Short mmCIF file of C-alpha atoms and ligand atoms in Angstrom, two decimals:
data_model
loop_
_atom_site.label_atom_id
_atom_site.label_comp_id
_atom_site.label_asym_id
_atom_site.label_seq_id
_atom_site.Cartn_x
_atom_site.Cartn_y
_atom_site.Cartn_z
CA UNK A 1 -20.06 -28.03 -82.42
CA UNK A 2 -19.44 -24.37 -82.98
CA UNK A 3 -19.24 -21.83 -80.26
CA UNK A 4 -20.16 -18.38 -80.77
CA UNK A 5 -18.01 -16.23 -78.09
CA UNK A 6 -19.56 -13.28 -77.38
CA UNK A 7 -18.25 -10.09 -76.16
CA UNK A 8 -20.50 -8.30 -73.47
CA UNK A 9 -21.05 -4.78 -72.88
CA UNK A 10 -24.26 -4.19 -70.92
CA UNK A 11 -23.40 -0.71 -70.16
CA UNK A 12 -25.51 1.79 -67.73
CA UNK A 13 -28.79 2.34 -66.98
CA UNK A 14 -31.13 -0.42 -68.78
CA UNK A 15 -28.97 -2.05 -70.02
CA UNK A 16 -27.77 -4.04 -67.99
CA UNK A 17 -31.70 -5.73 -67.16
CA UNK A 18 -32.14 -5.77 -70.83
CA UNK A 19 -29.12 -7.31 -71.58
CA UNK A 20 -30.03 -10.09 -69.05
CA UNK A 21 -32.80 -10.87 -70.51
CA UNK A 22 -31.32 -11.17 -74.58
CA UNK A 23 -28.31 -13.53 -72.77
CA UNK A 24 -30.83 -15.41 -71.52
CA UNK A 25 -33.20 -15.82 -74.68
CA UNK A 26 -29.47 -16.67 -76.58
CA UNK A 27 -28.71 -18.99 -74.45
CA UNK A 28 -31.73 -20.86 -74.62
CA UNK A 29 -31.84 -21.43 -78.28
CA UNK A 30 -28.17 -22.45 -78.29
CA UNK A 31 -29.59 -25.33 -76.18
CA UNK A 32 -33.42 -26.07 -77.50
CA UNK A 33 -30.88 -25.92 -81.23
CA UNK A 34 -28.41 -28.04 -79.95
CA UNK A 35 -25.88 -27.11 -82.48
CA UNK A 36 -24.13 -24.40 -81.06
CA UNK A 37 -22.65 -23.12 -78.02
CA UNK A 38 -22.21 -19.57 -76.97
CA UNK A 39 -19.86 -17.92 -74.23
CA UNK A 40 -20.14 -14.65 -73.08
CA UNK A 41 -17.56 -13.00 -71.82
CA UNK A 42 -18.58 -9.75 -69.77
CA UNK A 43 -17.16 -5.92 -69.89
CA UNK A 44 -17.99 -3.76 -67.22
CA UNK A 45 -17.17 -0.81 -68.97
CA UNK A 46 -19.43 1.79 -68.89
CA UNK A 47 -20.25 5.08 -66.97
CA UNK A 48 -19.59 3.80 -63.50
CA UNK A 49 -16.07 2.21 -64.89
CA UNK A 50 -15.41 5.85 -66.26
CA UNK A 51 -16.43 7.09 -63.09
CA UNK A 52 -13.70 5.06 -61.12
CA UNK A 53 -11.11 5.05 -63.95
CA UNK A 54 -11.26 8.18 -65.93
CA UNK A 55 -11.88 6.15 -69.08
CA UNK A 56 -15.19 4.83 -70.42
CA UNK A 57 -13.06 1.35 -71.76
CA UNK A 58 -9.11 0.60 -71.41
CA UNK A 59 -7.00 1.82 -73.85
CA UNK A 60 -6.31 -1.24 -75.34
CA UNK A 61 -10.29 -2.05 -75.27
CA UNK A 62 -10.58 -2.53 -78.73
CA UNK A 63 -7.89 -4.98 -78.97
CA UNK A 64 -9.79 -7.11 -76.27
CA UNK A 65 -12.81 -7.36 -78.34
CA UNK A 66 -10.92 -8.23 -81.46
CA UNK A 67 -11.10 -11.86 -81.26
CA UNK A 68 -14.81 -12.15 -80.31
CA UNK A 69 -17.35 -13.59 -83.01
CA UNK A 70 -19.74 -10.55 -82.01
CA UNK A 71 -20.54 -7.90 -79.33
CA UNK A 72 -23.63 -7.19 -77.55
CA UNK A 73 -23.98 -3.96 -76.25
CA UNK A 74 -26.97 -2.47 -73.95
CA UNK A 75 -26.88 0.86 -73.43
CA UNK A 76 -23.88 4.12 -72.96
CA UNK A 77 -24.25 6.98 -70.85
CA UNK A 78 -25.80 8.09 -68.00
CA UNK A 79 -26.08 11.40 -66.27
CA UNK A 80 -23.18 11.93 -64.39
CA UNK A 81 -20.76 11.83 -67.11
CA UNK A 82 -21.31 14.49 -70.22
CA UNK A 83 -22.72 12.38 -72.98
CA UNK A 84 -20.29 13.52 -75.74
CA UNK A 85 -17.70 11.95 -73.41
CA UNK A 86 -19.31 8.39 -72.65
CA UNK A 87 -20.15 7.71 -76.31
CA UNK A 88 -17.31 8.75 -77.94
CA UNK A 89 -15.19 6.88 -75.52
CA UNK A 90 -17.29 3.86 -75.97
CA UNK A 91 -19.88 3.39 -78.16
CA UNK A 92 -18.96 5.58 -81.15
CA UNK A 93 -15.35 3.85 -80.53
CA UNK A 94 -16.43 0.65 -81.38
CA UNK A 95 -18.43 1.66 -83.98
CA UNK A 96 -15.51 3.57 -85.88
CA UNK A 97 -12.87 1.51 -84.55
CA UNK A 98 -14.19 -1.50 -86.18
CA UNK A 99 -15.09 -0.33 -89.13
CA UNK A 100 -18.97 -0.90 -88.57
CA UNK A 101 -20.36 0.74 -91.58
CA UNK A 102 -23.68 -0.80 -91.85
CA UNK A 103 -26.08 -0.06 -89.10
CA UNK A 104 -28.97 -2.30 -90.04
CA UNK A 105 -32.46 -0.72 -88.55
CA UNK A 106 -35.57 -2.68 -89.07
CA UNK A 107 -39.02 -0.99 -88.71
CA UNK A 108 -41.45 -3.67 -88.64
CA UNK A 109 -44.68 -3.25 -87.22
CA UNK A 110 -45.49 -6.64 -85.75
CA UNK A 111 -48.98 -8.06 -85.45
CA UNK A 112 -50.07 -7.18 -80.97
CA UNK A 113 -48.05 -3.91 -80.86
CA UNK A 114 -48.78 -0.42 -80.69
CA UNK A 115 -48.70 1.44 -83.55
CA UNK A 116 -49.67 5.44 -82.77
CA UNK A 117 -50.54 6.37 -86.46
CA UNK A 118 -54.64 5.89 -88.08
CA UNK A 119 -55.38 3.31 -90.45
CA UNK A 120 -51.94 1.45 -90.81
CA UNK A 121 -52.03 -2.57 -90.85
CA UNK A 122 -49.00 -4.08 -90.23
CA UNK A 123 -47.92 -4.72 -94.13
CA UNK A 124 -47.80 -1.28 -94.26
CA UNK A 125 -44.88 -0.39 -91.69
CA UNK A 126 -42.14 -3.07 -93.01
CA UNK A 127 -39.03 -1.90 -93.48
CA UNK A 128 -35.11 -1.79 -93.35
CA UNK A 129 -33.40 1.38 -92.11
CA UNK A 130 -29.81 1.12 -93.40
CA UNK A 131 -27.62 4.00 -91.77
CA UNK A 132 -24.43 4.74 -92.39
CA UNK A 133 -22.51 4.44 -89.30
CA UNK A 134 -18.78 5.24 -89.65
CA UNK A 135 -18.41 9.60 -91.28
CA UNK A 136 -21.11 11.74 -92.04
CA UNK A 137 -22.48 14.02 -89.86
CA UNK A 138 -20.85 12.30 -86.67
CA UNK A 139 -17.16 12.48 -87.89
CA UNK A 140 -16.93 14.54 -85.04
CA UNK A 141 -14.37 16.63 -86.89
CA UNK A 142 -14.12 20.19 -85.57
CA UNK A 143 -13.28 22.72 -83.50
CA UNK A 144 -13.97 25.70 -80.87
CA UNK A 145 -12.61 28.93 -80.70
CA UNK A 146 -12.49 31.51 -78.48
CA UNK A 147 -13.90 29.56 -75.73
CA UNK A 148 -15.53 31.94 -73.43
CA UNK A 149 -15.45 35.26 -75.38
CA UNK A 150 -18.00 37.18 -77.28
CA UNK A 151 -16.67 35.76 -80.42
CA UNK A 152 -16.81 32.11 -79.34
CA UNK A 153 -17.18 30.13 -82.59
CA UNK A 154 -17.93 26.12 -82.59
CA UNK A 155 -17.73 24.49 -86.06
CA UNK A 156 -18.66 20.79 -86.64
CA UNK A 157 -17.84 19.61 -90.30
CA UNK A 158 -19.25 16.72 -92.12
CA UNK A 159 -17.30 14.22 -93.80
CA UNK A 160 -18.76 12.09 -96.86
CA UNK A 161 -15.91 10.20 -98.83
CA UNK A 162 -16.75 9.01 -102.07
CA UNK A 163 -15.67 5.67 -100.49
CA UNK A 164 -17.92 5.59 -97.51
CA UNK A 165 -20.90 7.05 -99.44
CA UNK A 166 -20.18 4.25 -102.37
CA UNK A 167 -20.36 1.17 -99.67
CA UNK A 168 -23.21 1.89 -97.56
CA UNK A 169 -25.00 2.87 -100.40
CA UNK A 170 -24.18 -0.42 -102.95
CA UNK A 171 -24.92 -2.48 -99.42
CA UNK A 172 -28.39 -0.97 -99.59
CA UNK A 173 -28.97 -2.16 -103.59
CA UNK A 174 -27.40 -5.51 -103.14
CA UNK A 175 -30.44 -5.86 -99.83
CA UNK A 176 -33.47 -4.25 -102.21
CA UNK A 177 -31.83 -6.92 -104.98
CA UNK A 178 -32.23 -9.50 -102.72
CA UNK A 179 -34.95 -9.00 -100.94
CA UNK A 180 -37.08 -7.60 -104.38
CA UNK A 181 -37.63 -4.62 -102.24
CA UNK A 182 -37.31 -1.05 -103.77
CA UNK A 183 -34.81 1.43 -102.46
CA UNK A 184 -35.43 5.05 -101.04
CA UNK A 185 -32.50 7.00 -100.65
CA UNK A 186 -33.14 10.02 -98.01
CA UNK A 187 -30.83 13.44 -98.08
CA UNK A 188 -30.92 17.12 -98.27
CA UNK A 189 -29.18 18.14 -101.44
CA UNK A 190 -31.27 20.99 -101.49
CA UNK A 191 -29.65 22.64 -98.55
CA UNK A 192 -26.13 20.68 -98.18
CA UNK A 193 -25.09 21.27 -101.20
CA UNK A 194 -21.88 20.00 -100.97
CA UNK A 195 -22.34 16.92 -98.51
CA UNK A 196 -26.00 15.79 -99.65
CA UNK A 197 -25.66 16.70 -103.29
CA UNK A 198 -22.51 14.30 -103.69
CA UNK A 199 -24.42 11.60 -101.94
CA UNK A 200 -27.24 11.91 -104.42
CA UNK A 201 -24.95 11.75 -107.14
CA UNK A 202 -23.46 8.19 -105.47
CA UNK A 203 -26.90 7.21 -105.32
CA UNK A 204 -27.71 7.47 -109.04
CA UNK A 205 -24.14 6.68 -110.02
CA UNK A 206 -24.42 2.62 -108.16
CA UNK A 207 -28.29 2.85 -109.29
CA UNK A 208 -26.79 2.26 -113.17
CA UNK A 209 -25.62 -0.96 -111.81
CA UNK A 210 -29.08 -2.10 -110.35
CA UNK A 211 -31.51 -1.57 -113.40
CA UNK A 212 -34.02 -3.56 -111.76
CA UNK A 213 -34.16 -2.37 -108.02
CA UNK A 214 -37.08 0.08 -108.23
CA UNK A 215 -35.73 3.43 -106.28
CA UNK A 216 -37.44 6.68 -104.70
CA UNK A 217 -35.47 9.98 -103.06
CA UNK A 218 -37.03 11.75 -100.91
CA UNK A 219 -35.85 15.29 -98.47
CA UNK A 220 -35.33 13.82 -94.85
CA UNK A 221 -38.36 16.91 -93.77
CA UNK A 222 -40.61 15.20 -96.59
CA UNK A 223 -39.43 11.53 -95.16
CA UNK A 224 -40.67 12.08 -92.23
CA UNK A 225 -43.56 13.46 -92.68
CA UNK A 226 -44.39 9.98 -95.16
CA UNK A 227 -43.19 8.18 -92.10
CA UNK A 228 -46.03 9.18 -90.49
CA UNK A 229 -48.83 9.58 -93.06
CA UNK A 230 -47.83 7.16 -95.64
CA UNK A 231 -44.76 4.49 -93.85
CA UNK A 232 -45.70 1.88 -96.77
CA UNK A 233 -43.97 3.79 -99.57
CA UNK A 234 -40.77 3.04 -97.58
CA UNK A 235 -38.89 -0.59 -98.03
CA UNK A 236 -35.05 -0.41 -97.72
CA UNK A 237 -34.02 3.02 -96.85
CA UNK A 238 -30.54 4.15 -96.92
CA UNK A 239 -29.68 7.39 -95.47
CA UNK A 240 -26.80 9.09 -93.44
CA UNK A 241 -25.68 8.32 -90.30
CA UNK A 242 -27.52 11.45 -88.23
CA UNK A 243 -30.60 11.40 -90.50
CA UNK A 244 -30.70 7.66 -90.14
CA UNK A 245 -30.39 8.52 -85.97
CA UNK A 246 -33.42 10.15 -85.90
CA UNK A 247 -35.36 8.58 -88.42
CA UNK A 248 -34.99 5.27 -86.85
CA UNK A 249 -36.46 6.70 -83.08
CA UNK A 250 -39.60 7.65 -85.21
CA UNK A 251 -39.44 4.49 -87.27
CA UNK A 252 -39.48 2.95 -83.35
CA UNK A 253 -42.44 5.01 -82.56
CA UNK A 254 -44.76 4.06 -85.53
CA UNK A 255 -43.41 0.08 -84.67
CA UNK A 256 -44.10 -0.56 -81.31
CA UNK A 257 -41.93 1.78 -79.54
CA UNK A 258 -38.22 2.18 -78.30
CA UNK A 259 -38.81 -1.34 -76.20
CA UNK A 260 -38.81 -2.68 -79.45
CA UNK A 261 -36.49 -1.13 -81.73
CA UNK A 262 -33.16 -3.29 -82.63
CA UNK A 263 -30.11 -2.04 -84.77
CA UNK A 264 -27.17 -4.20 -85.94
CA UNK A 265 -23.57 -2.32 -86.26
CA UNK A 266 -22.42 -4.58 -89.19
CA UNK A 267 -18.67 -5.06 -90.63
CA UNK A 268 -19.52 -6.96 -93.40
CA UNK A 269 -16.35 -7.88 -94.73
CA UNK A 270 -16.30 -10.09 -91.22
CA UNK A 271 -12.69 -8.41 -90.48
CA UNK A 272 -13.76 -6.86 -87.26
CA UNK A 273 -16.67 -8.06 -84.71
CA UNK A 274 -19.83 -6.41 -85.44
CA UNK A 275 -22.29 -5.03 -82.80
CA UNK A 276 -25.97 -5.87 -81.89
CA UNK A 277 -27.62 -3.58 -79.44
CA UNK A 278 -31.15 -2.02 -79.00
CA UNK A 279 -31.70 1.32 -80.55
CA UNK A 280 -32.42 2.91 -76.84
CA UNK A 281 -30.74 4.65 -74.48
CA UNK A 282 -30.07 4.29 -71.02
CA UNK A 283 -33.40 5.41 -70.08
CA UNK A 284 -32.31 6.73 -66.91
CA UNK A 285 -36.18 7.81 -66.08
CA UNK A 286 -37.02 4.30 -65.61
CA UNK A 287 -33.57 2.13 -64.81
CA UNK A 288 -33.31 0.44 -61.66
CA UNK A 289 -36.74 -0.43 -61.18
CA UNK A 290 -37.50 -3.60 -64.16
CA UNK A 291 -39.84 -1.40 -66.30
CA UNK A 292 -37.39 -1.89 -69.15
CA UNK A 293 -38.90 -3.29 -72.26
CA UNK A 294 -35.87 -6.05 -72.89
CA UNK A 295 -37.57 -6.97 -76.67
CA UNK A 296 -36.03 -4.92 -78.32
CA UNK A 297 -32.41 -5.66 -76.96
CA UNK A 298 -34.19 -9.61 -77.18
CA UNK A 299 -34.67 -8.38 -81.25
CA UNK A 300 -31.02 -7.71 -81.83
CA UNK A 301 -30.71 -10.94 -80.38
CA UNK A 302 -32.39 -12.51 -83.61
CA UNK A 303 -30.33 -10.30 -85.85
CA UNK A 304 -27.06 -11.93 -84.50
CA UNK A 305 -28.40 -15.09 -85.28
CA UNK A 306 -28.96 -14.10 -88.48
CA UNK A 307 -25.56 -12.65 -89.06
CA UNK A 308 -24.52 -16.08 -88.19
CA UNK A 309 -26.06 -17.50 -90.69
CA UNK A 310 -28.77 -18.78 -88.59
CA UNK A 311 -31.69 -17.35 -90.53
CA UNK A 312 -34.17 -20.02 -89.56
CA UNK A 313 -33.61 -18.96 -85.22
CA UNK A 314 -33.83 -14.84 -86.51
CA UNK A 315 -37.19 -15.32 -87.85
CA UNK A 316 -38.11 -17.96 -84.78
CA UNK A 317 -37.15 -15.54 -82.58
CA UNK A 318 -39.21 -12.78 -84.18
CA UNK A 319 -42.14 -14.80 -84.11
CA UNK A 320 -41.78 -15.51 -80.64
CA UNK A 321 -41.89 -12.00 -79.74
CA UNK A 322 -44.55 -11.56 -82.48
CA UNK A 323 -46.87 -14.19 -80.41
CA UNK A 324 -45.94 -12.47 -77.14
CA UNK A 325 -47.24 -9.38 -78.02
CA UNK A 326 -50.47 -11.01 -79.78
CA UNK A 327 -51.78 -12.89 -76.74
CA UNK A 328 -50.67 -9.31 -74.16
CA UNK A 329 -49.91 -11.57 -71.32
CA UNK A 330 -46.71 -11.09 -70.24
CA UNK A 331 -45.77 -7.67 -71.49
CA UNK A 332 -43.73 -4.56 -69.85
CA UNK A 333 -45.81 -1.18 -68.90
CA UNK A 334 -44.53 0.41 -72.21
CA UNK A 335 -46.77 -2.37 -74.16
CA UNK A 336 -49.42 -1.83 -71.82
CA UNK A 337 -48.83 -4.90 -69.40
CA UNK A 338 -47.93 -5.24 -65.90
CA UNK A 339 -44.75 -7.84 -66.13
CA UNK A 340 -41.35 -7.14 -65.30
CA UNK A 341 -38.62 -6.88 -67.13
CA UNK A 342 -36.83 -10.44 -66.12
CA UNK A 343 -40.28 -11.92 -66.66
CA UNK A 344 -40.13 -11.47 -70.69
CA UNK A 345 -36.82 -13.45 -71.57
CA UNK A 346 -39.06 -16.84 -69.79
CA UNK A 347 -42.03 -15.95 -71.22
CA UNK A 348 -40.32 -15.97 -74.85
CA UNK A 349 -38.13 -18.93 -74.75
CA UNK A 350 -41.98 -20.40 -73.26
CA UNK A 351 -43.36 -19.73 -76.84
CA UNK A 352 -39.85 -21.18 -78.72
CA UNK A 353 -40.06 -24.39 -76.69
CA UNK A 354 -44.18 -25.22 -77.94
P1 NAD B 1 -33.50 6.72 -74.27
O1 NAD B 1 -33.66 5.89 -75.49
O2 NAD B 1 -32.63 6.17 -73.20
O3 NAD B 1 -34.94 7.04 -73.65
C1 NAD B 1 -35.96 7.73 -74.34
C2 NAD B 1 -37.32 7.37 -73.73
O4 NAD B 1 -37.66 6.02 -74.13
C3 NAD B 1 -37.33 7.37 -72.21
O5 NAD B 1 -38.57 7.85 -71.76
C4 NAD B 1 -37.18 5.91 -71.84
O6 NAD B 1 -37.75 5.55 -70.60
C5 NAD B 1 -37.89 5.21 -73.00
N1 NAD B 1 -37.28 3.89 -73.24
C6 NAD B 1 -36.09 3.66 -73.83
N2 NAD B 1 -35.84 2.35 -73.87
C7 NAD B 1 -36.88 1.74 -73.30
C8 NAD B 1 -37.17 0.36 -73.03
N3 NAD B 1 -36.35 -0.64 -73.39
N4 NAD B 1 -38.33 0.08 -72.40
C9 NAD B 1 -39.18 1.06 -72.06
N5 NAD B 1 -38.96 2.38 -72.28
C10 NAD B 1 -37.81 2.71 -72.89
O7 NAD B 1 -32.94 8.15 -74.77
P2 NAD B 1 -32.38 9.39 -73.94
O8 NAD B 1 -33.19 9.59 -72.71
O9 NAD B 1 -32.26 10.47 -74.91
O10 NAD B 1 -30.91 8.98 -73.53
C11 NAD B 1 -30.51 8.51 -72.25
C12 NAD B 1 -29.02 8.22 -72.27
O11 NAD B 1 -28.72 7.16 -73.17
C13 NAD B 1 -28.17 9.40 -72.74
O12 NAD B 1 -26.96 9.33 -72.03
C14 NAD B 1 -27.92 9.10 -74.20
O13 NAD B 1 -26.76 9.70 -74.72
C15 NAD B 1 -27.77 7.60 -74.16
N6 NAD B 1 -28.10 6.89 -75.40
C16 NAD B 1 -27.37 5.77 -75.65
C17 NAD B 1 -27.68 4.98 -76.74
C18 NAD B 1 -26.89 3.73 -76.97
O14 NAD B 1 -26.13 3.34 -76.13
N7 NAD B 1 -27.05 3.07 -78.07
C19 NAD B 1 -28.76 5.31 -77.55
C20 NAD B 1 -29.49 6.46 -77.27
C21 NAD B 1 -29.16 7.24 -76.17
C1 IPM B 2 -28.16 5.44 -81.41
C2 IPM B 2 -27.74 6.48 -80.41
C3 IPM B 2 -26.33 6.96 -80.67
C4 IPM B 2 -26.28 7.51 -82.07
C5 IPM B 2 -25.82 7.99 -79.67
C6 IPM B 2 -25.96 7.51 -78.29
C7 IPM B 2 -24.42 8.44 -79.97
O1 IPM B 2 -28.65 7.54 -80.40
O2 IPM B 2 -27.49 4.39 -81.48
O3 IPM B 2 -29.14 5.65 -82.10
O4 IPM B 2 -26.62 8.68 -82.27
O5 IPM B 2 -25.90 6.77 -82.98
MN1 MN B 3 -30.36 7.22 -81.66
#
């Protein structure tokens, strides 16, 4: 029988409860399945770790996830510890460290939730954010100067290599080719005219090689502004890694909000562990007290299981939390209910055992 080991990272905050909750709904499967196993294997790193160690992970941290078949992560930071130093210690670590170029975003309205905007149906909000999650805008290369003086200068510098652009960017085509989706590539070559511009020209370059994969470019400011007033010209978007940040927390708010919003930190050539984590935060406003929506983290749960090549439990999953929402009885305060946060994971593998 295979066994998936999986490396855990619940983190601070929420995630932690919401974490719980995804082990649990993983778990269950495995056994209602009965061809696999997992094992979990747990990571207290975090904020509180930091807090007692002065480091967010060990140094050798990534060489103890190395041998894991994934990672499930809940949330980083947490106020106490500056967030530029939690994520990059941790988080963003991981990410780069392994080589996770593909962060895989789906906005799916599903039938029961909440959807803010007028006269959507849920056909209309269905699609697949893919972010590129390893340079851009969050190379974090830069520097300060004159720290403290009149003439204190911060600079921050992009990096797009031809190479990164060129993967994330053919990874996108190859999904819209697959799926028969069109593709919608989202920049700003109009005002980075250096970083944005070259990415445009990558996108039209790989487009030759995809004559049939219908595509679209919008400005992010114009994106956005479709997200919310027209969502269903959008399919499988690719975009940069801070555009596709904080397009994907509005994609969460016209689909059911951040409880719901999954993201899947992919190395596809399988040569590191990827990551599955809800899109959230640490949502220190309501930790502590099992408010925490855990569907979303429950959602990455179902994109694991597809990275596994288990399809067929993805979409179960889905549907499960698709039913949930439909018959609203057993549903955190975010979706309007009154449950509890360690209620959910039952109430879900309730609807997988009918
Ligand atoms: P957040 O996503 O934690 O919270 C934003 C809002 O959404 C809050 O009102 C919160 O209560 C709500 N929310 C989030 N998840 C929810 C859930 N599962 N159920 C119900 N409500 C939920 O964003 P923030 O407040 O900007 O960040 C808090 C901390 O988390 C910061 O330290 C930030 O850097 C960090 N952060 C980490 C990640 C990550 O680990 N992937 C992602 C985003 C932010
Ligand atoms: C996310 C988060 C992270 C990001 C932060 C915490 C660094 O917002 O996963 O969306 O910006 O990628
Ligand atoms: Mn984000």
């Amino acid at each position: 029988m295979d066994k998936y080991r999986i490396a855990v990272i619940a983190g601070d905050g929420i995630g932690p409860e919401v974490i719980a909750a995804g082990k649990q709904v993983l778990s269950g499967i495995a056994e209602l399945d009965g061809g696999f196993e997992v094992e979990y294997t747990e990571f207290p790193w975090g904020c509180e770790y930091y807090l007692d160690k002065g480091e967010m992970m060990p140094e050798d941290g990534l060489e103890q996830l190395e041998g894991f078949d994934a990672i499930y992560l809940g949330a980083v930071g947490y106020p106490g510890v500056p967030d530029h130093v939690s994520l990059s210690g941790l988080l963003l670590k991981i990410r780069r460290g392994f080589d996770e170029y593909i962060n895989l975003r789906p906005v799916k309205l599903l039938r029961g939730a909440p959807c803010p905007l007028a006269d959507v149906s849920c056909e209309d909000i269905d699609m697949v954010v893919v972010r590129e999650n390893s340079e851009g805008e969050y190379a974090n290369v830069g520097a300060r100067l004159y720290p403290g003086t009149e003439q204190e200068v911060a600079l921050q510098t992009s990096v797009f290599s031809r190479h990164g652009c060129e993967r994330v960017i053919r990874y996108a085509y190859e999904l819209a080719k697959a799926e028969g989706k069109s593709l919608t590539s989202i920049s700003k070559g109009n005002a980075l005219g250096y970083s944005m511009v070259f990415w445009d020209e990558i996108f039209a370059e790989i487009g030759k090689e995809y004559p049939d994969v219908p595509t679209q470019k919008f400005m992010v400011d114009a994106a956005s502004m479709f997200f919310v007033k027209d969502p269903k010209r959008f399919q499988i978007v690719v975009t940069s890694n801070l555009f596709g940040d904080i397009l994907t927390d509005l994609g969460a708010a016209i689909a059911g909000g951040m409880g719901l919003a999954a993201g899947a930190n992919l190395n596809p050539e399988r040569k590191f562990p990827s990551m599955f984590e809800p899109i959230h935060g640490s949502a220190p406003d309501i930790a502590g007290q099992g408010l925490a929506n855990p569907l979303a983290a429950i959602w990455s749960v179902a994109q694991m299981l597809d990275f596994f090549g288990r399809e067929d439990l993805g979409s179960r999953v889905i549907a499960a939390i698709e039913t949930l929402l439909l018959e609203k009885r057993v549903l955190t305060q975010d979706l309007g209910g009154t449950a509890k946060t360690h209620e959910i994971a039952p109430a879900i593998l309730e609807i997988l055992k009918r």
